[in-house]
């Protein structure tokens, strides 16, 4: 018959299982702040909340973070975010590139430093760094806007030139057609004159041949009459 666990043995076993679960997890502690003690909705008692924050050490923690390096950013993200403010791209390792950003902004060790994997900085200097980034972004946006407007201007000029060239092409086409029409009429007129000249010459030739034929008939008739006259004699 198996032995049953005693109360203390069962408690030890449950405690061991609980510790195993806690050791295998990453617990996060949450501080709950009561907005007031009246247990009513939509109420906030400022002094009571401040007292809880002070007694729980939250305000002291915030003060310590502000007095220390409250801003902590991985170097890669820091460089990708603020490299835009650099006047020229530095060479070297990622650590050196991040240090170049701080040197350009004249950061002192008290304002911020570059660690092995992160940037550590105070709040106010970091805010100035963010403002410098905004100014650099604005400058880049202005440059891009200028190029965009210039491109749009070129497109408008191209459209105007195309319209002007279209009118010029239409004028040249009309001029070409006019010249072709004049040339065609000239050829037709020359062809008409040539045909009229040929017709005139043909008629003159026919008239000449007709006169010659009549002259020949007259001579033949005169010759016939002469011969008949001679025969009668």
PDB file of C-alpha atoms in Angstrom:
ATOM      1  CA  UNK A   1       0.000   0.000   0.000  1.00  0.00           C
ATOM      2  CA  UNK A   2       1.592   3.319  -1.122  1.00  0.00           C
ATOM      3  CA  UNK A   3       2.321   5.846   1.570  1.00  0.00           C
ATOM      4  CA  UNK A   4       0.291   9.114   1.438  1.00  0.00           C
ATOM      5  CA  UNK A   5       2.100  12.469   1.539  1.00  0.00           C
ATOM      6  CA  UNK A   6       1.975  14.455   4.701  1.00  0.00           C
ATOM      7  CA  UNK A   7       0.872  18.078   4.686  1.00  0.00           C
ATOM      8  CA  UNK A   8       4.447  19.366   5.027  1.00  0.00           C
ATOM      9  CA  UNK A   9       5.726  17.046   2.291  1.00  0.00           C
ATOM     10  CA  UNK A  10       2.919  18.118  -0.047  1.00  0.00           C
ATOM     11  CA  UNK A  11       3.687  21.788   0.705  1.00  0.00           C
ATOM     12  CA  UNK A  12       7.398  21.280  -0.019  1.00  0.00           C
ATOM     13  CA  UNK A  13       6.563  19.548  -3.309  1.00  0.00           C
ATOM     14  CA  UNK A  14       4.226  22.346  -4.412  1.00  0.00           C
ATOM     15  CA  UNK A  15       6.793  24.979  -3.382  1.00  0.00           C
ATOM     16  CA  UNK A  16       9.481  23.215  -5.414  1.00  0.00           C
ATOM     17  CA  UNK A  17       7.213  23.099  -8.471  1.00  0.00           C
ATOM     18  CA  UNK A  18       6.443  26.824  -8.058  1.00  0.00           C
ATOM     19  CA  UNK A  19      10.148  27.728  -7.775  1.00  0.00           C
ATOM     20  CA  UNK A  20      10.918  25.654 -10.883  1.00  0.00           C
ATOM     21  CA  UNK A  21       8.257  27.579 -12.817  1.00  0.00           C
ATOM     22  CA  UNK A  22       9.561  30.953 -11.550  1.00  0.00           C
ATOM     23  CA  UNK A  23      13.177  30.054 -12.392  1.00  0.00           C
ATOM     24  CA  UNK A  24      12.194  29.029 -15.928  1.00  0.00           C
ATOM     25  CA  UNK A  25      10.338  32.297 -16.643  1.00  0.00           C
ATOM     26  CA  UNK A  26      11.145  36.018 -16.782  1.00  0.00           C
ATOM     27  CA  UNK A  27       8.661  37.694 -14.468  1.00  0.00           C
ATOM     28  CA  UNK A  28       7.789  41.377 -14.845  1.00  0.00           C
ATOM     29  CA  UNK A  29       6.615  43.277 -11.804  1.00  0.00           C
ATOM     30  CA  UNK A  30       3.825  45.807 -12.197  1.00  0.00           C
ATOM     31  CA  UNK A  31       3.235  48.564  -9.671  1.00  0.00           C
ATOM     32  CA  UNK A  32      -0.448  49.314  -9.264  1.00  0.00           C
ATOM     33  CA  UNK A  33      -1.373  52.896  -8.360  1.00  0.00           C
ATOM     34  CA  UNK A  34      -4.760  53.656  -6.827  1.00  0.00           C
ATOM     35  CA  UNK A  35      -6.245  56.848  -8.216  1.00  0.00           C
ATOM     36  CA  UNK A  36      -8.247  57.466  -5.034  1.00  0.00           C
ATOM     37  CA  UNK A  37      -9.591  55.603  -2.010  1.00  0.00           C
ATOM     38  CA  UNK A  38     -13.286  56.304  -2.543  1.00  0.00           C
ATOM     39  CA  UNK A  39     -13.707  53.351  -4.952  1.00  0.00           C
ATOM     40  CA  UNK A  40     -15.710  55.466  -7.419  1.00  0.00           C
ATOM     41  CA  UNK A  41     -15.216  55.840 -11.191  1.00  0.00           C
ATOM     42  CA  UNK A  42     -13.800  58.924 -12.944  1.00  0.00           C
ATOM     43  CA  UNK A  43     -12.011  60.278  -9.875  1.00  0.00           C
ATOM     44  CA  UNK A  44      -8.347  61.171  -9.360  1.00  0.00           C
ATOM     45  CA  UNK A  45      -6.745  62.353  -6.120  1.00  0.00           C
ATOM     46  CA  UNK A  46      -3.454  63.944  -7.083  1.00  0.00           C
ATOM     47  CA  UNK A  47      -1.792  64.049  -3.677  1.00  0.00           C
ATOM     48  CA  UNK A  48      -2.682  60.435  -2.994  1.00  0.00           C
ATOM     49  CA  UNK A  49      -1.210  59.337  -6.365  1.00  0.00           C
ATOM     50  CA  UNK A  50       1.976  61.357  -5.775  1.00  0.00           C
ATOM     51  CA  UNK A  51       2.322  59.818  -2.331  1.00  0.00           C
ATOM     52  CA  UNK A  52       2.081  56.326  -3.753  1.00  0.00           C
ATOM     53  CA  UNK A  53       4.628  57.140  -6.495  1.00  0.00           C
ATOM     54  CA  UNK A  54       6.994  58.614  -3.913  1.00  0.00           C
ATOM     55  CA  UNK A  55       6.619  55.738  -1.458  1.00  0.00           C
ATOM     56  CA  UNK A  56       7.079  53.120  -4.190  1.00  0.00           C
ATOM     57  CA  UNK A  57      10.299  54.792  -5.357  1.00  0.00           C
ATOM     58  CA  UNK A  58       9.056  55.605  -8.884  1.00  0.00           C
ATOM     59  CA  UNK A  59       9.790  59.331  -8.592  1.00  0.00           C
ATOM     60  CA  UNK A  60      13.261  58.647  -7.228  1.00  0.00           C
ATOM     61  CA  UNK A  61      13.891  56.212 -10.089  1.00  0.00           C
ATOM     62  CA  UNK A  62      12.795  58.821 -12.620  1.00  0.00           C
ATOM     63  CA  UNK A  63      14.992  61.427 -10.953  1.00  0.00           C
ATOM     64  CA  UNK A  64      17.968  59.063 -11.030  1.00  0.00           C
ATOM     65  CA  UNK A  65      17.345  58.278 -14.707  1.00  0.00           C
ATOM     66  CA  UNK A  66      17.214  61.973 -15.550  1.00  0.00           C
ATOM     67  CA  UNK A  67      20.388  62.690 -13.615  1.00  0.00           C
ATOM     68  CA  UNK A  68      22.082  59.764 -15.316  1.00  0.00           C
ATOM     69  CA  UNK A  69      21.963  58.546 -18.901  1.00  0.00           C
ATOM     70  CA  UNK A  70      18.218  58.177 -19.369  1.00  0.00           C
ATOM     71  CA  UNK A  71      18.460  57.652 -23.144  1.00  0.00           C
ATOM     72  CA  UNK A  72      19.862  54.290 -24.176  1.00  0.00           C
ATOM     73  CA  UNK A  73      19.766  53.369 -27.874  1.00  0.00           C
ATOM     74  CA  UNK A  74      21.519  50.531 -29.729  1.00  0.00           C
ATOM     75  CA  UNK A  75      24.357  51.882 -31.862  1.00  0.00           C
ATOM     76  CA  UNK A  76      22.994  50.650 -35.171  1.00  0.00           C
ATOM     77  CA  UNK A  77      19.621  52.322 -34.623  1.00  0.00           C
ATOM     78  CA  UNK A  78      21.341  55.450 -33.292  1.00  0.00           C
ATOM     79  CA  UNK A  79      23.528  55.763 -36.400  1.00  0.00           C
ATOM     80  CA  UNK A  80      20.668  55.027 -38.813  1.00  0.00           C
ATOM     81  CA  UNK A  81      18.575  57.688 -37.087  1.00  0.00           C
ATOM     82  CA  UNK A  82      21.109  60.518 -36.727  1.00  0.00           C
ATOM     83  CA  UNK A  83      23.614  59.919 -39.549  1.00  0.00           C
ATOM     84  CA  UNK A  84      21.594  62.404 -41.615  1.00  0.00           C
ATOM     85  CA  UNK A  85      23.033  65.308 -39.603  1.00  0.00           C
ATOM     86  CA  UNK A  86      26.616  64.442 -40.582  1.00  0.00           C
ATOM     87  CA  UNK A  87      28.161  66.833 -43.088  1.00  0.00           C
ATOM     88  CA  UNK A  88      30.231  64.017 -44.585  1.00  0.00           C
ATOM     89  CA  UNK A  89      30.035  60.266 -44.141  1.00  0.00           C
ATOM     90  CA  UNK A  90      32.754  59.026 -41.751  1.00  0.00           C
ATOM     91  CA  UNK A  91      34.779  55.873 -42.228  1.00  0.00           C
ATOM     92  CA  UNK A  92      35.685  53.201 -39.727  1.00  0.00           C
ATOM     93  CA  UNK A  93      33.652  51.017 -37.425  1.00  0.00           C
ATOM     94  CA  UNK A  94      30.094  51.645 -36.298  1.00  0.00           C
ATOM     95  CA  UNK A  95      31.435  52.872 -32.958  1.00  0.00           C
ATOM     96  CA  UNK A  96      33.645  55.463 -34.712  1.00  0.00           C
ATOM     97  CA  UNK A  97      30.767  56.625 -36.909  1.00  0.00           C
ATOM     98  CA  UNK A  98      28.552  57.175 -33.855  1.00  0.00           C
ATOM     99  CA  UNK A  99      31.350  59.070 -32.110  1.00  0.00           C
ATOM    100  CA  UNK A 100      31.647  61.302 -35.197  1.00  0.00           C
ATOM    101  CA  UNK A 101      27.998  62.325 -34.701  1.00  0.00           C
ATOM    102  CA  UNK A 102      28.655  63.327 -31.075  1.00  0.00           C
ATOM    103  CA  UNK A 103      31.869  65.158 -32.004  1.00  0.00           C
ATOM    104  CA  UNK A 104      30.088  67.169 -34.667  1.00  0.00           C
ATOM    105  CA  UNK A 105      27.377  68.150 -32.157  1.00  0.00           C
ATOM    106  CA  UNK A 106      30.063  68.948 -29.543  1.00  0.00           C
ATOM    107  CA  UNK A 107      28.810  66.436 -26.999  1.00  0.00           C
ATOM    108  CA  UNK A 108      30.747  66.303 -23.731  1.00  0.00           C
ATOM    109  CA  UNK A 109      30.981  63.066 -21.684  1.00  0.00           C
ATOM    110  CA  UNK A 110      28.418  64.523 -19.299  1.00  0.00           C
ATOM    111  CA  UNK A 111      25.950  65.014 -22.195  1.00  0.00           C
ATOM    112  CA  UNK A 112      26.307  61.582 -23.763  1.00  0.00           C
ATOM    113  CA  UNK A 113      28.731  58.799 -24.561  1.00  0.00           C
ATOM    114  CA  UNK A 114      29.105  55.876 -26.922  1.00  0.00           C
ATOM    115  CA  UNK A 115      29.331  52.488 -25.237  1.00  0.00           C
ATOM    116  CA  UNK A 116      30.188  49.119 -26.725  1.00  0.00           C
ATOM    117  CA  UNK A 117      26.694  48.408 -28.016  1.00  0.00           C
ATOM    118  CA  UNK A 118      24.573  51.434 -27.053  1.00  0.00           C
ATOM    119  CA  UNK A 119      24.452  55.211 -26.986  1.00  0.00           C
ATOM    120  CA  UNK A 120      23.965  56.682 -23.504  1.00  0.00           C
ATOM    121  CA  UNK A 121      22.724  60.235 -23.272  1.00  0.00           C
ATOM    122  CA  UNK A 122      20.950  62.735 -21.076  1.00  0.00           C
ATOM    123  CA  UNK A 123      17.463  63.942 -21.918  1.00  0.00           C
ATOM    124  CA  UNK A 124      18.099  67.606 -22.784  1.00  0.00           C
ATOM    125  CA  UNK A 125      21.139  67.030 -25.031  1.00  0.00           C
ATOM    126  CA  UNK A 126      19.264  64.206 -26.736  1.00  0.00           C
ATOM    127  CA  UNK A 127      16.357  66.553 -27.418  1.00  0.00           C
ATOM    128  CA  UNK A 128      18.769  68.991 -29.063  1.00  0.00           C
ATOM    129  CA  UNK A 129      20.121  66.103 -31.132  1.00  0.00           C
ATOM    130  CA  UNK A 130      16.578  65.293 -32.246  1.00  0.00           C
ATOM    131  CA  UNK A 131      16.029  68.950 -33.188  1.00  0.00           C
ATOM    132  CA  UNK A 132      19.211  68.910 -35.288  1.00  0.00           C
ATOM    133  CA  UNK A 133      17.920  65.803 -37.042  1.00  0.00           C
ATOM    134  CA  UNK A 134      14.628  67.573 -37.785  1.00  0.00           C
ATOM    135  CA  UNK A 135      16.537  70.529 -39.256  1.00  0.00           C
ATOM    136  CA  UNK A 136      18.631  68.197 -41.423  1.00  0.00           C
ATOM    137  CA  UNK A 137      15.516  66.380 -42.599  1.00  0.00           C
ATOM    138  CA  UNK A 138      13.884  69.714 -43.426  1.00  0.00           C
ATOM    139  CA  UNK A 139      16.952  70.773 -45.426  1.00  0.00           C
ATOM    140  CA  UNK A 140      16.914  67.492 -47.362  1.00  0.00           C
ATOM    141  CA  UNK A 141      13.193  67.849 -47.981  1.00  0.00           C
ATOM    142  CA  UNK A 142      13.758  71.374 -49.332  1.00  0.00           C
ATOM    143  CA  UNK A 143      16.440  70.072 -51.705  1.00  0.00           C
ATOM    144  CA  UNK A 144      14.148  67.285 -52.896  1.00  0.00           C
ATOM    145  CA  UNK A 145      11.321  69.787 -53.276  1.00  0.00           C
ATOM    146  CA  UNK A 146      13.551  72.061 -55.379  1.00  0.00           C
ATOM    147  CA  UNK A 147      14.512  69.182 -57.641  1.00  0.00           C
ATOM    148  CA  UNK A 148      10.870  68.113 -57.909  1.00  0.00           C
ATOM    149  CA  UNK A 149       9.773  71.648 -58.792  1.00  0.00           C
ATOM    150  CA  UNK A 150      12.645  71.959 -61.252  1.00  0.00           C
ATOM    151  CA  UNK A 151      11.577  68.708 -62.887  1.00  0.00           C
ATOM    152  CA  UNK A 152       7.981  69.895 -63.065  1.00  0.00           C
ATOM    153  CA  UNK A 153       9.225  73.178 -64.528  1.00  0.00           C
ATOM    154  CA  UNK A 154      11.197  71.294 -67.186  1.00  0.00           C
ATOM    155  CA  UNK A 155       8.085  69.294 -68.024  1.00  0.00           C
ATOM    156  CA  UNK A 156       6.067  72.486 -68.411  1.00  0.00           C
ATOM    157  CA  UNK A 157       8.791  74.031 -70.603  1.00  0.00           C
ATOM    158  CA  UNK A 158       8.911  70.853 -72.686  1.00  0.00           C
ATOM    159  CA  UNK A 159       5.137  71.002 -73.082  1.00  0.00           C
ATOM    160  CA  UNK A 160       5.315  74.673 -74.159  1.00  0.00           C
ATOM    161  CA  UNK A 161       8.170  73.973 -76.584  1.00  0.00           C
ATOM    162  CA  UNK A 162       6.285  71.006 -77.959  1.00  0.00           C
ATOM    163  CA  UNK A 163       3.244  73.224 -78.497  1.00  0.00           C
ATOM    164  CA  UNK A 164       5.371  75.892 -80.174  1.00  0.00           C
ATOM    165  CA  UNK A 165       7.099  73.276 -82.295  1.00  0.00           C
ATOM    166  CA  UNK A 166       3.718  71.774 -83.152  1.00  0.00           C
ATOM    167  CA  UNK A 167       2.528  75.139 -84.455  1.00  0.00           C
ATOM    168  CA  UNK A 168       5.780  75.527 -86.376  1.00  0.00           C
ATOM    169  CA  UNK A 169       5.435  72.020 -87.782  1.00  0.00           C
ATOM    170  CA  UNK A 170       1.862  72.745 -88.817  1.00  0.00           C
ATOM    171  CA  UNK A 171       2.993  75.973 -90.497  1.00  0.00           C
ATOM    172  CA  UNK A 172       5.802  74.153 -92.310  1.00  0.00           C
ATOM    173  CA  UNK A 173       3.404  71.397 -93.351  1.00  0.00           C
ATOM    174  CA  UNK A 174       0.942  73.968 -94.694  1.00  0.00           C
ATOM    175  CA  UNK A 175       3.783  75.699 -96.547  1.00  0.00           C
ATOM    176  CA  UNK A 176       4.928  72.396 -98.011  1.00  0.00           C
ATOM    177  CA  UNK A 177       1.409  71.571 -99.160  1.00  0.00           C
ATOM    178  CA  UNK A 178       1.036  75.044-100.677  1.00  0.00           C
ATOM    179  CA  UNK A 179       4.285  74.623-102.598  1.00  0.00           C
ATOM    180  CA  UNK A 180       3.268  71.165-103.773  1.00  0.00           C
ATOM    181  CA  UNK A 181      -0.090  72.510-104.921  1.00  0.00           C
ATOM    182  CA  UNK A 182       1.600  75.387-106.771  1.00  0.00           C
ATOM    183  CA  UNK A 183       4.066  72.953-108.309  1.00  0.00           C
ATOM    184  CA  UNK A 184       1.229  70.664-109.387  1.00  0.00           C
ATOM    185  CA  UNK A 185      -0.674  73.562-110.964  1.00  0.00           C
ATOM    186  CA  UNK A 186       2.487  74.695-112.726  1.00  0.00           C
ATOM    187  CA  UNK A 187       3.034  71.224-114.160  1.00  0.00           C
ATOM    188  CA  UNK A 188      -0.610  71.032-115.236  1.00  0.00           C
ATOM    189  CA  UNK A 189      -0.327  74.443-116.908  1.00  0.00           C
ATOM    190  CA  UNK A 190       2.878  73.426-118.679  1.00  0.00           C
ATOM    191  CA  UNK A 191       1.230  70.176-119.790  1.00  0.00           C
ATOM    192  CA  UNK A 192      -1.800  72.101-121.067  1.00  0.00           C
ATOM    193  CA  UNK A 193       0.405  74.545-123.002  1.00  0.00           C
ATOM    194  CA  UNK A 194       2.415  71.633-124.455  1.00  0.00           C
ATOM    195  CA  UNK A 195      -0.735  69.860-125.581  1.00  0.00           C
ATOM    196  CA  UNK A 196      -2.123  73.073-127.076  1.00  0.00           C
ATOM    197  CA  UNK A 197       1.151  73.632-128.900  1.00  0.00           C
ATOM    198  CA  UNK A 198       1.110  70.066-130.207  1.00  0.00           C
ATOM    199  CA  UNK A 199      -2.515  70.479-131.267  1.00  0.00           C
ATOM    200  CA  UNK A 200      -1.678  73.743-133.071  1.00  0.00           C
ATOM    201  CA  UNK A 201       1.258  72.151-134.864  1.00  0.00           C
ATOM    202  CA  UNK A 202      -0.882  69.143-135.817  1.00  0.00           C
ATOM    203  CA  UNK A 203      -3.541  71.407-137.256  1.00  0.00           C
ATOM    204  CA  UNK A 204      -0.926  73.479-139.127  1.00  0.00           C
ATOM    205  CA  UNK A 205       0.568  70.267-140.501  1.00  0.00           C
ATOM    206  CA  UNK A 206      -2.864  69.049-141.553  1.00  0.00           C
ATOM    207  CA  UNK A 207      -3.587  72.419-143.208  1.00  0.00           C
ATOM    208  CA  UNK A 208      -0.234  72.322-145.013  1.00  0.00           C
ATOM    209  CA  UNK A 209      -0.820  68.804-146.216  1.00  0.00           C
ATOM    210  CA  UNK A 210      -4.299  69.775-147.321  1.00  0.00           C
ATOM    211  CA  UNK A 211      -2.938  72.779-149.253  1.00  0.00           C
ATOM    212  CA  UNK A 212      -0.295  70.615-150.852  1.00  0.00           C
ATOM    213  CA  UNK A 213      -2.920  68.055-151.794  1.00  0.00           C
ATOM    214  CA  UNK A 214      -5.122  70.724-153.325  1.00  0.00           C
ATOM    215  CA  UNK A 215      -2.139  72.204-155.125  1.00  0.00           C
ATOM    216  CA  UNK A 216      -1.272  68.793-156.490  1.00  0.00           C
ATOM    217  CA  UNK A 217      -4.828  68.202-157.642  1.00  0.00           C
ATOM    218  CA  UNK A 218      -4.870  71.611-159.373  1.00  0.00           C
ATOM    219  CA  UNK A 219      -1.610  70.814-161.139  1.00  0.00           C
ATOM    220  CA  UNK A 220      -2.886  67.416-162.150  1.00  0.00           C
ATOM    221  CA  UNK A 221      -6.138  68.964-163.410  1.00  0.00           C
ATOM    222  CA  UNK A 222      -4.244  71.609-165.355  1.00  0.00           C
ATOM    223  CA  UNK A 223      -1.975  68.945-166.823  1.00  0.00           C
ATOM    224  CA  UNK A 224      -4.974  66.823-167.793  1.00  0.00           C
ATOM    225  CA  UNK A 225      -6.665  69.792-169.466  1.00  0.00           C
ATOM    226  CA  UNK A 226      -3.457  70.616-171.337  1.00  0.00           C
ATOM    227  CA  UNK A 227      -3.154  67.121-172.630  1.00  0.00           C
ATOM    228  CA  UNK A 228      -6.804  67.087-173.736  1.00  0.00           C
ATOM    229  CA  UNK A 229      -6.250  70.390-175.533  1.00  0.00           C
ATOM    230  CA  UNK A 230      -3.242  68.994-177.330  1.00  0.00           C
ATOM    231  CA  UNK A 231      -5.219  65.924-178.379  1.00  0.00           C
ATOM    232  CA  UNK A 232      -7.993  68.046-179.857  1.00  0.00           C
ATOM    233  CA  UNK A 233      -5.487  69.939-181.972  1.00  0.00           C
TER     234      UNK A 233
END
